[in-house]
Tab-separated table of C-alpha atoms in Angstrom:
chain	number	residue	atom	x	y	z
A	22	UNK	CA	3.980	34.697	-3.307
A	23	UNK	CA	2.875	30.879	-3.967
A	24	UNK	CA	0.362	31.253	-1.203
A	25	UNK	CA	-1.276	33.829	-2.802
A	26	UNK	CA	-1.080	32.584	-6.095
A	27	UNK	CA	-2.392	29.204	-4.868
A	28	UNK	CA	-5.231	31.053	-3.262
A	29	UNK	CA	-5.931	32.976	-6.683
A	30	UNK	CA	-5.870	29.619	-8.475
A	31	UNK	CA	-9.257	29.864	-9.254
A	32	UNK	CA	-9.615	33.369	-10.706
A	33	UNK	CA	-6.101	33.461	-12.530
A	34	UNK	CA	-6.176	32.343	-15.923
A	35	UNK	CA	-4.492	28.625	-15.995
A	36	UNK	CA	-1.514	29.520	-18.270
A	37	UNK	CA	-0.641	32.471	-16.657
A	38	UNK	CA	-0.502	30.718	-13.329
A	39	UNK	CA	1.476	27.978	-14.380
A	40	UNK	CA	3.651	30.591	-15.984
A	41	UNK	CA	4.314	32.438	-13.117
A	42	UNK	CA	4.713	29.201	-10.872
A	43	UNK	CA	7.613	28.190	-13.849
A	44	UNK	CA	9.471	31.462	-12.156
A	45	UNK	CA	8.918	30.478	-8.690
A	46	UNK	CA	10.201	27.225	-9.217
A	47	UNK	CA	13.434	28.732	-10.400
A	48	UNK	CA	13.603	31.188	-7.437
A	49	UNK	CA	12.802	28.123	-5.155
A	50	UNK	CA	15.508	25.835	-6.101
A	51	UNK	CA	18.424	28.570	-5.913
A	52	UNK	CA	16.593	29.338	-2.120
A	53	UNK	CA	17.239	25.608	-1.215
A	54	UNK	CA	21.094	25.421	-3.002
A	55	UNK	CA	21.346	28.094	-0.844
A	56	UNK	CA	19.775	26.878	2.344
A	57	UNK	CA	18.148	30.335	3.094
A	58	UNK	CA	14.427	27.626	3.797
A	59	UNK	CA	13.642	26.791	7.485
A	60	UNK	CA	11.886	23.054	7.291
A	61	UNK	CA	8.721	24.470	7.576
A	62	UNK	CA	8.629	26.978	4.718
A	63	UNK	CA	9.667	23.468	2.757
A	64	UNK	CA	7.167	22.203	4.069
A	65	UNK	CA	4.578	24.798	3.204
A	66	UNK	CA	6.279	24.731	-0.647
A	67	UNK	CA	5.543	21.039	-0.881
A	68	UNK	CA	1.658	21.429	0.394
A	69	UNK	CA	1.158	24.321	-2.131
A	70	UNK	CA	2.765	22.188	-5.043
A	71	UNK	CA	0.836	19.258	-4.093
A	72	UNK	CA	-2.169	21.021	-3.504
A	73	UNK	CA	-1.826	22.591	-7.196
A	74	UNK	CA	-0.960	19.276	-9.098
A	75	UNK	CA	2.603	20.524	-9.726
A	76	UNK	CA	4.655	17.934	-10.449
A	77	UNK	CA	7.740	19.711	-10.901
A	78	UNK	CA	10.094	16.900	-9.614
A	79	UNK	CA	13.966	19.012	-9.982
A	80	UNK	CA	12.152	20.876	-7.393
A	81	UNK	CA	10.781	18.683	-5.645
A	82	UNK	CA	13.367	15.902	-5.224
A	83	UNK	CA	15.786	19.666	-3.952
A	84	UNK	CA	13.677	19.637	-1.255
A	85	UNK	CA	13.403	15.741	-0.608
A	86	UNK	CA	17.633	15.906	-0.644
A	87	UNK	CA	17.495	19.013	1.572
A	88	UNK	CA	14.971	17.426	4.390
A	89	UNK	CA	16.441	14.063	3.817
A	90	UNK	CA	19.826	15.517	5.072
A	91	UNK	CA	18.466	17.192	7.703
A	92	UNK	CA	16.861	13.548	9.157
A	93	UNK	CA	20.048	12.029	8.451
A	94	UNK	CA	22.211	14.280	10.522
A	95	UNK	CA	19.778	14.384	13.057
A	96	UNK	CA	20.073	10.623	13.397
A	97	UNK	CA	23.897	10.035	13.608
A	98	UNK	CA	23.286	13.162	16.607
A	99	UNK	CA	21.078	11.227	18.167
A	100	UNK	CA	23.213	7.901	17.885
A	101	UNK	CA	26.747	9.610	18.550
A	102	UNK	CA	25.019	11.816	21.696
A	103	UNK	CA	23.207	8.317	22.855
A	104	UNK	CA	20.457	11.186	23.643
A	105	UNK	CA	17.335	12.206	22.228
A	106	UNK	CA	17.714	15.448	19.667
A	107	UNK	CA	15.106	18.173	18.674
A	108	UNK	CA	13.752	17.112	15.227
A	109	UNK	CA	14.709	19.357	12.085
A	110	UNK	CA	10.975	19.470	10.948
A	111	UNK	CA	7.494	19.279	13.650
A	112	UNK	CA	6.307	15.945	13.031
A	113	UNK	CA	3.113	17.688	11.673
A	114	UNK	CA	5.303	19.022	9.150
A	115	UNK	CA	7.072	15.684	8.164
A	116	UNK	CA	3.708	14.373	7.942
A	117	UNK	CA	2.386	16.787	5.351
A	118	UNK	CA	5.866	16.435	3.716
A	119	UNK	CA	4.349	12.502	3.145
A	120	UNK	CA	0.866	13.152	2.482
A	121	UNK	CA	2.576	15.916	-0.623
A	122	UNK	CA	4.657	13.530	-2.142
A	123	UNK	CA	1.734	10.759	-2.003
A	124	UNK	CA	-0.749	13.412	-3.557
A	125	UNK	CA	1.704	13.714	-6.334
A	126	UNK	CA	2.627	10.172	-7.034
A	127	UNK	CA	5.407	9.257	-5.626
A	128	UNK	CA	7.129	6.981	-5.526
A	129	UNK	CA	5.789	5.929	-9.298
A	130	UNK	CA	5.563	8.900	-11.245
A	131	UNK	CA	9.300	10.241	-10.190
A	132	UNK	CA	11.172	10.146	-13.090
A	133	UNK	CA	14.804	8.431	-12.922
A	134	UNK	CA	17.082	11.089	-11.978
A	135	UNK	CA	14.809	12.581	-9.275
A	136	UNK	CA	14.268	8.934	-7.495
A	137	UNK	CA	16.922	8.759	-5.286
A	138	UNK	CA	16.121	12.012	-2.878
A	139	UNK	CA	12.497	11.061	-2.895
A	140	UNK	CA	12.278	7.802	-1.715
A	141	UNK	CA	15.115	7.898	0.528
A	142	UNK	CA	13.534	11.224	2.374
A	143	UNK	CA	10.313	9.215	2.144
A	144	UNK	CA	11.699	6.097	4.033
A	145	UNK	CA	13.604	8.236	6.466
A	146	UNK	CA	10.640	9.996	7.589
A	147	UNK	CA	8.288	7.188	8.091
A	148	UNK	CA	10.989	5.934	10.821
A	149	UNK	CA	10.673	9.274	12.885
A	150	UNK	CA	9.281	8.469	16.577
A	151	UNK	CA	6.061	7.406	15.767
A	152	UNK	CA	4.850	9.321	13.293
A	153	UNK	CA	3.324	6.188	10.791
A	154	UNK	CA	0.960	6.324	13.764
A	155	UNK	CA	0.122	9.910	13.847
A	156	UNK	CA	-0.658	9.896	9.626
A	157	UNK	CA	-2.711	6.453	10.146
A	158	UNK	CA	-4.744	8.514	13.285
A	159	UNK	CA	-5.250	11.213	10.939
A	160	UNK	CA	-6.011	9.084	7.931
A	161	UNK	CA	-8.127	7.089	10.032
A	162	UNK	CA	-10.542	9.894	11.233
A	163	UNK	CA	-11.097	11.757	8.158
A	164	UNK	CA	-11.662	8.921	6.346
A	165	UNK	CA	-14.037	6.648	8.849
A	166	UNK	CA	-17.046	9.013	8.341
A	167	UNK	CA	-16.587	8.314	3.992
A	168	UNK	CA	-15.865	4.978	4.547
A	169	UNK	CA	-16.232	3.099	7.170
A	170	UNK	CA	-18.517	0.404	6.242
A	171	UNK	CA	-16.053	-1.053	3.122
A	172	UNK	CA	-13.584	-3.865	3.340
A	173	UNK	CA	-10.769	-1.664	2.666
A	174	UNK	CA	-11.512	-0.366	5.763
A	175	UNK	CA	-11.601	-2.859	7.629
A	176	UNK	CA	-8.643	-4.229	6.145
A	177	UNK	CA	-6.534	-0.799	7.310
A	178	UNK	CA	-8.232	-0.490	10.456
A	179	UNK	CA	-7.290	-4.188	11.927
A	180	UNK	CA	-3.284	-3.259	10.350
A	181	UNK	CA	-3.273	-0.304	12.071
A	182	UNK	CA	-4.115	-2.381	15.236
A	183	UNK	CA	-1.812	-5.176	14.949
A	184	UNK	CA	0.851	-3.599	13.281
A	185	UNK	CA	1.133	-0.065	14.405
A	186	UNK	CA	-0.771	-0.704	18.130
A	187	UNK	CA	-2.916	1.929	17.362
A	188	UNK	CA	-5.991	1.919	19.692
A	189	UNK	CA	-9.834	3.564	20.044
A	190	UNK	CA	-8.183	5.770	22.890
A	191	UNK	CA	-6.175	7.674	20.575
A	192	UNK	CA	-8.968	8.824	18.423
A	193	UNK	CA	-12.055	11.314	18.363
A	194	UNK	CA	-15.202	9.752	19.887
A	195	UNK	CA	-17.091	9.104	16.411
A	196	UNK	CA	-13.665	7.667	14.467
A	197	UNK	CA	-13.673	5.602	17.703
A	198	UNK	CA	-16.770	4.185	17.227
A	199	UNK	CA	-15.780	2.999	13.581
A	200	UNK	CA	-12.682	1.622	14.600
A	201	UNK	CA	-13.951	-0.662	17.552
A	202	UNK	CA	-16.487	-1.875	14.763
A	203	UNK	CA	-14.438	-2.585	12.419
A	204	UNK	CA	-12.179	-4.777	14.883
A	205	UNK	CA	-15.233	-6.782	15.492
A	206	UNK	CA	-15.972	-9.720	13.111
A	207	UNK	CA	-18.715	-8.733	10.408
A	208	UNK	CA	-21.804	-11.010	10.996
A	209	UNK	CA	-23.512	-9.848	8.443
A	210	UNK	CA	-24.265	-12.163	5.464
A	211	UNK	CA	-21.411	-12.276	3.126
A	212	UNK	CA	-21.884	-10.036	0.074
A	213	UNK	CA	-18.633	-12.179	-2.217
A	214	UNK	CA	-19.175	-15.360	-4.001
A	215	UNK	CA	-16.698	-17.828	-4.761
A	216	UNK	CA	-15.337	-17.293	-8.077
A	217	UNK	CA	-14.857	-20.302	-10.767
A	218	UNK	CA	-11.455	-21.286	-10.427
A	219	UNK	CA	-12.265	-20.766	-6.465
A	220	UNK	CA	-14.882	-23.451	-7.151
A	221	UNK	CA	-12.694	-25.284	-9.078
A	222	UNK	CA	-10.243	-25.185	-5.874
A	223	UNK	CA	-12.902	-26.078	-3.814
A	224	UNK	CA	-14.055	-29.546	-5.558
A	225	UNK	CA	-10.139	-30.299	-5.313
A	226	UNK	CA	-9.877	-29.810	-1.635
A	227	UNK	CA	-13.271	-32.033	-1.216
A	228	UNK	CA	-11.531	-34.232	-2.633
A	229	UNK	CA	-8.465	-34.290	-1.074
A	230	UNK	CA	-9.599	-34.894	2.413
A	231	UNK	CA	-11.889	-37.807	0.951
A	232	UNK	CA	-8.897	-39.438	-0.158
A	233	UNK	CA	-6.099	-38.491	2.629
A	234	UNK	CA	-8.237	-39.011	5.694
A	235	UNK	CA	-7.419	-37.649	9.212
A	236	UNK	CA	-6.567	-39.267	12.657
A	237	UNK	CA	-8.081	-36.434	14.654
A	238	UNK	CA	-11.333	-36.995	16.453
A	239	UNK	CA	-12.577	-34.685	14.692
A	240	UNK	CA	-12.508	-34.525	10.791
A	241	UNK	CA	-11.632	-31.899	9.525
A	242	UNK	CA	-13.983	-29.643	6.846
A	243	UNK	CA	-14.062	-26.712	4.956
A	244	UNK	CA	-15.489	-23.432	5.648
A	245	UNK	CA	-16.662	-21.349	2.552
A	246	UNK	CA	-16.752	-17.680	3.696
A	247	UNK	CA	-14.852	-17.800	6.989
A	248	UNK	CA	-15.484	-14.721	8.976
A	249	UNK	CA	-12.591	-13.139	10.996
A	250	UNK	CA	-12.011	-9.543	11.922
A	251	UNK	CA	-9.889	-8.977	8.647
A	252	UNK	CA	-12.751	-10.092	6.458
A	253	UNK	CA	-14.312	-13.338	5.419
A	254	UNK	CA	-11.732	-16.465	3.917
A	255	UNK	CA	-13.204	-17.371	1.055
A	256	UNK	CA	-11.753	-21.011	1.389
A	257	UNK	CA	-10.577	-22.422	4.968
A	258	UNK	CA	-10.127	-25.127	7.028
A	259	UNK	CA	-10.608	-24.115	10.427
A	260	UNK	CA	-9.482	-27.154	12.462
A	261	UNK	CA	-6.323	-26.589	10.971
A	262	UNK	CA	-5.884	-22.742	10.867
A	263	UNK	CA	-5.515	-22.959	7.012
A	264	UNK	CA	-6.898	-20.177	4.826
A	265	UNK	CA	-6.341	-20.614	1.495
A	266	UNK	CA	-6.034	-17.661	-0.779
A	267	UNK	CA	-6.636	-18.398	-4.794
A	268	UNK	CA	-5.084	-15.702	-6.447
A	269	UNK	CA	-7.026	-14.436	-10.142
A	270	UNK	CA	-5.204	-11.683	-12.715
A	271	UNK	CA	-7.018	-9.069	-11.243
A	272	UNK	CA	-5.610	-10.131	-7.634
A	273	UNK	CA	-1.904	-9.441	-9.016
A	274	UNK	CA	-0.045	-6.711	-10.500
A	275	UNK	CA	0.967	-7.362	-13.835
A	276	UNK	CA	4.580	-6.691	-15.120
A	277	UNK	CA	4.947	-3.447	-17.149
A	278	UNK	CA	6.413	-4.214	-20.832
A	279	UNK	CA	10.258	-3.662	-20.984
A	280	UNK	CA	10.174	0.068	-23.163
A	281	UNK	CA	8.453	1.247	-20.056
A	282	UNK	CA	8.360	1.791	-16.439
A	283	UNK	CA	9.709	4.325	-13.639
A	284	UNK	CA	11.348	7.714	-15.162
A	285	UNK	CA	8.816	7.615	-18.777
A	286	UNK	CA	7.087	10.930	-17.206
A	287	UNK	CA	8.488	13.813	-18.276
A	288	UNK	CA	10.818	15.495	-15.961
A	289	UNK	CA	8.694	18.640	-15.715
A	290	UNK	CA	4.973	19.015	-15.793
A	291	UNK	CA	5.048	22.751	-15.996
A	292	UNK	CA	6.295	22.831	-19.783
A	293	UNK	CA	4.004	21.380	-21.041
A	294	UNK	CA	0.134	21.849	-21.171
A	295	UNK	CA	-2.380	20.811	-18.660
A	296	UNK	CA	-2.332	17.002	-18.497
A	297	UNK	CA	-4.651	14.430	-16.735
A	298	UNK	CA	-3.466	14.428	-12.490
A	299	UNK	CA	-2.427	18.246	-12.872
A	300	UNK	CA	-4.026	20.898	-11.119
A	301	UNK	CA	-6.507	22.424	-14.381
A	302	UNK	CA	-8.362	19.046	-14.520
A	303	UNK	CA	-8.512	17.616	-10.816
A	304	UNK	CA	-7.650	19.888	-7.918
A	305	UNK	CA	-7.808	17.461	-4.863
A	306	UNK	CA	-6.864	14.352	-6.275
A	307	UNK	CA	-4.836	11.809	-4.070
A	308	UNK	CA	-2.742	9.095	-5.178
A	309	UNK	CA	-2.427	6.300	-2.838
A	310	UNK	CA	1.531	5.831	-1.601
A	311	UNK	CA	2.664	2.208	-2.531
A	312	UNK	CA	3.612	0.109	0.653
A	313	UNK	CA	5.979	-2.263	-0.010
A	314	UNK	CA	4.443	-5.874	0.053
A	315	UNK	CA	6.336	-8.664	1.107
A	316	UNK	CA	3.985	-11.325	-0.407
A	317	UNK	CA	5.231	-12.589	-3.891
A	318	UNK	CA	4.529	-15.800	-5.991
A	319	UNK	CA	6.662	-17.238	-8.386
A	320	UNK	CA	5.753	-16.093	-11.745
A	321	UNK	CA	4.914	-18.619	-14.751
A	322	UNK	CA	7.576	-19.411	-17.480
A	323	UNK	CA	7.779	-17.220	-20.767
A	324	UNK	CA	6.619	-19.638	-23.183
A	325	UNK	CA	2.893	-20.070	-21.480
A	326	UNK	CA	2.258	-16.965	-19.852
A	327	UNK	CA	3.767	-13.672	-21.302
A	328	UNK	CA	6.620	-13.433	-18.615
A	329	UNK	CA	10.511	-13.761	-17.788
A	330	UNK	CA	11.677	-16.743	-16.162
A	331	UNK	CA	12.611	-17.028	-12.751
A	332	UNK	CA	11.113	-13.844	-11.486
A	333	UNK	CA	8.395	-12.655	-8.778
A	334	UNK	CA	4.685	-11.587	-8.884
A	335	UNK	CA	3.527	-9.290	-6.669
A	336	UNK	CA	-0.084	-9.712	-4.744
A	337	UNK	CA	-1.819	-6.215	-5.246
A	338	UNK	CA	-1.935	-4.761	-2.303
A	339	UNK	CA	-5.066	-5.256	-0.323
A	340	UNK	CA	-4.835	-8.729	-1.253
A	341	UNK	CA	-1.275	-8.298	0.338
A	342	UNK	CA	-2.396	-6.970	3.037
A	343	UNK	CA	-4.924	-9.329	4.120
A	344	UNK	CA	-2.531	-12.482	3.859
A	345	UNK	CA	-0.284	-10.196	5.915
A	346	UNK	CA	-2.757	-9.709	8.697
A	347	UNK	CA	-4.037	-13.456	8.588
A	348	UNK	CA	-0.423	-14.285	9.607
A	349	UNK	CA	-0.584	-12.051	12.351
A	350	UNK	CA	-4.179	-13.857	13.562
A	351	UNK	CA	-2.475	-17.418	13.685
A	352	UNK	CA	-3.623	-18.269	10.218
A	353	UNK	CA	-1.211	-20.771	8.108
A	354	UNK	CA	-2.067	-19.114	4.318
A	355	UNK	CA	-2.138	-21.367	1.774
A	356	UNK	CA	-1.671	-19.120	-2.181
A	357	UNK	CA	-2.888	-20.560	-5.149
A	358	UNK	CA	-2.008	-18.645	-8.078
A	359	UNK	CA	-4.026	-18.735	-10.949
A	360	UNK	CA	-1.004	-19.361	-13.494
A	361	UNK	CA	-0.195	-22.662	-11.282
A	362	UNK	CA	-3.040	-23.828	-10.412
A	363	UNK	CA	-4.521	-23.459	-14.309
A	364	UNK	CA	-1.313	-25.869	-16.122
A	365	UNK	CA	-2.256	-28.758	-13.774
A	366	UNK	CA	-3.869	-32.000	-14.973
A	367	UNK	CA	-6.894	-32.809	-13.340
A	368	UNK	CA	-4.716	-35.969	-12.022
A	369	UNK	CA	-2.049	-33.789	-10.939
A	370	UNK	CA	-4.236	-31.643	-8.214
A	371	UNK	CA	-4.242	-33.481	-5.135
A	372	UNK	CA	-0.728	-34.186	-5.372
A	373	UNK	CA	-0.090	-30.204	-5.956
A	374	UNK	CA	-2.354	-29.021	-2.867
A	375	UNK	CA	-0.920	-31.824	-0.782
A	376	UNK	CA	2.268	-30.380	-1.310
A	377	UNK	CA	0.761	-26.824	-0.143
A	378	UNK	CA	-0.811	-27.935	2.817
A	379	UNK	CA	1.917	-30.026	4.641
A	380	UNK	CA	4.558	-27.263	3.808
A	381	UNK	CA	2.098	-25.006	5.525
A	382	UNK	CA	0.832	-27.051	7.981
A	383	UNK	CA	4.155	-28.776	8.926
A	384	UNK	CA	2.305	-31.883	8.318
A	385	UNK	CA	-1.294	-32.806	8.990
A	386	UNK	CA	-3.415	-30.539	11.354
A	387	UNK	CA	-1.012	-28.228	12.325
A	388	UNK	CA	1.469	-31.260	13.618
């Protein structure tokens, strides 16, 4: 019955359709209490829903708990058996199972109470066998023809590489192409331009190896627009494997105010009328599915800059990502926040990226 309906979408009036799909969900949820779904009839509920705009999370986060159960007991077989066990879902349907939840925001928009199902079946799922690499190869060649020529692109293609060994080989000859390209470093003249408090960083750093010279043979300089494969370094010292990354508002994400946050949507998108993400107004649309980052500077104090004490700021996540990936390349990243770097004195600078450098550098040069 959703099938159809989903096929009808377009010729059924809107409110009767979300109407009838209010019915549906009711029928749905008893269906999984009772466990009379196979995995892939889940699965087929959660591409119809997501393919609709339906957030309709008590449903939703049933059939998170219901799969997520089904991983878990599959894993304590597999440990207690010391044998490999038949998955409860074909990776292809886990995978959709990801891309659904993703299409309909989660993990952000899932309010409070429907949280816990989601994001563990989420996490679960992106450990089966390999299949991070099967969604990346799928990602990877339906996106390449739209976008293969970006930064972001290059940015995924090289994690994909080094972090999920993902190779040419494994994809269709065009997406192929695109990916050996976009592991290559980008000759091309650089597009970017060094931004003012990048220029301010700059001056500093000119004149901090003035002042602090070196004993290698060779002094060392900086590089303005560095290319590697993962994109250019705006600010590097190549002798030393030093990139420095100078981090501007737009380059973090900002902390929500404390009256909101995760759970504020409402529980259930079907009672009320058509809102902005739901099927009426943009059938198709794809949220992106938050990684977790790892890289995080200290926030600044209260009193100057708006925030708590003591607590973390979080890179957004392509600039995340491309610290990330300059690890893996040998690179010693040096981050200059904005918020630190702007409550120095002018006197106070070398000292401060001194600091920086020999913590990253264990000491001059690398030594």
């Amino acid at each position: 019955m959703a099938q159809a309906l989903a096929q009808l979408r377009h010729v059924i009036p809107a409110s009767q359709l979300r109407h009838r799909f209010r019915f549906l969900s009711r029928s749905l949820r008893r269906a999984v209490d009772c466990q009379l779904l196979q995995p892939h009839e889940q699965a087929t509920a959660l591409q119809i829903w997501a393919l609709l705009g339906l957030r309709d999370w008590p449903l939703l986060a049933k059939l998170a708990g219901r799969g997520l159960e089904a991983l878990a007991a599959n894993t304590v077989l597999r440990l207690t058996d010391g044998a490999d066990t038949i998955l409860p879902a074909h990776p292809e349907d886990l995978s959709e199972a990801i891309y659904a939840f993703a299409k309909l925001g989660a993990p952000d928009l899932v309010p409070g109470a429907c949280r816990p199902p989601v994001s563990g079946f989420l996490l679960r799922a992106m450990k089966v066998f390999d299949l991070q690499r099967r969604l990346l190869q799928k990602g990877l060649e339906a996106w390449f023809p739209l976008d293969a020529a970006s930064e972001t692109a290059r940015l995924v293609t090289n994690c994909a590489a080094l972090e999920f060994w993902l190779t040419s080989d494994e994809l269709s000859p065009e997406p192929a192409e695109f990916f050996s390209d976009c592991l290559k470093i980008n000759e091309a003249e650089p597009k970017a331009s060094l931004r003012t408090l990048e220029l301010n960083v700059l001056t500093a750093l000119e004149r901090f190896l003035k002042t602090n010279p070196s004993e290698e043979d060779v002094p060392p300089s900086i590089s303005i627009m560095h290319q590697t494969p993962v994109g250019d370094i705006k600010l590097a010292i190549p002798s030393w494997n030093v990139a420095i990354m100078v981090g501007l508002p737009p380059d973090f994400f900002q902390r929500p105010p404390a009256d909101s946050g995760w759970g504020s949507t409402g529980e259930n998108e079907l009672d009320h009328g058509a809102l902005p993400g739901d099927f009426v107004h943009s059938l198709g649309e794809t949220v992106e599915l938050e990684a977790p980052c790892d890289e995080r500077t200290p926030m600044p104090n209260s009193s100057q800059h708006g925030g708590p004490d003591n607590c973390l700021l979080d890179w957004q996540r392509l600039p995340a990502l491309r610290i990330r990936l300059l690890k893996q390349l040998g690179w010693r990243v040096v981050q200059i926040p904005y918020f630190e770097w702007r409550k120095l004195l002018r006197s106070e600078e070398l000292s401060f990226l001194r600091q920086l450098l020999r913590r990253s550098t264990n000491g001059w040069g690398g030594t």
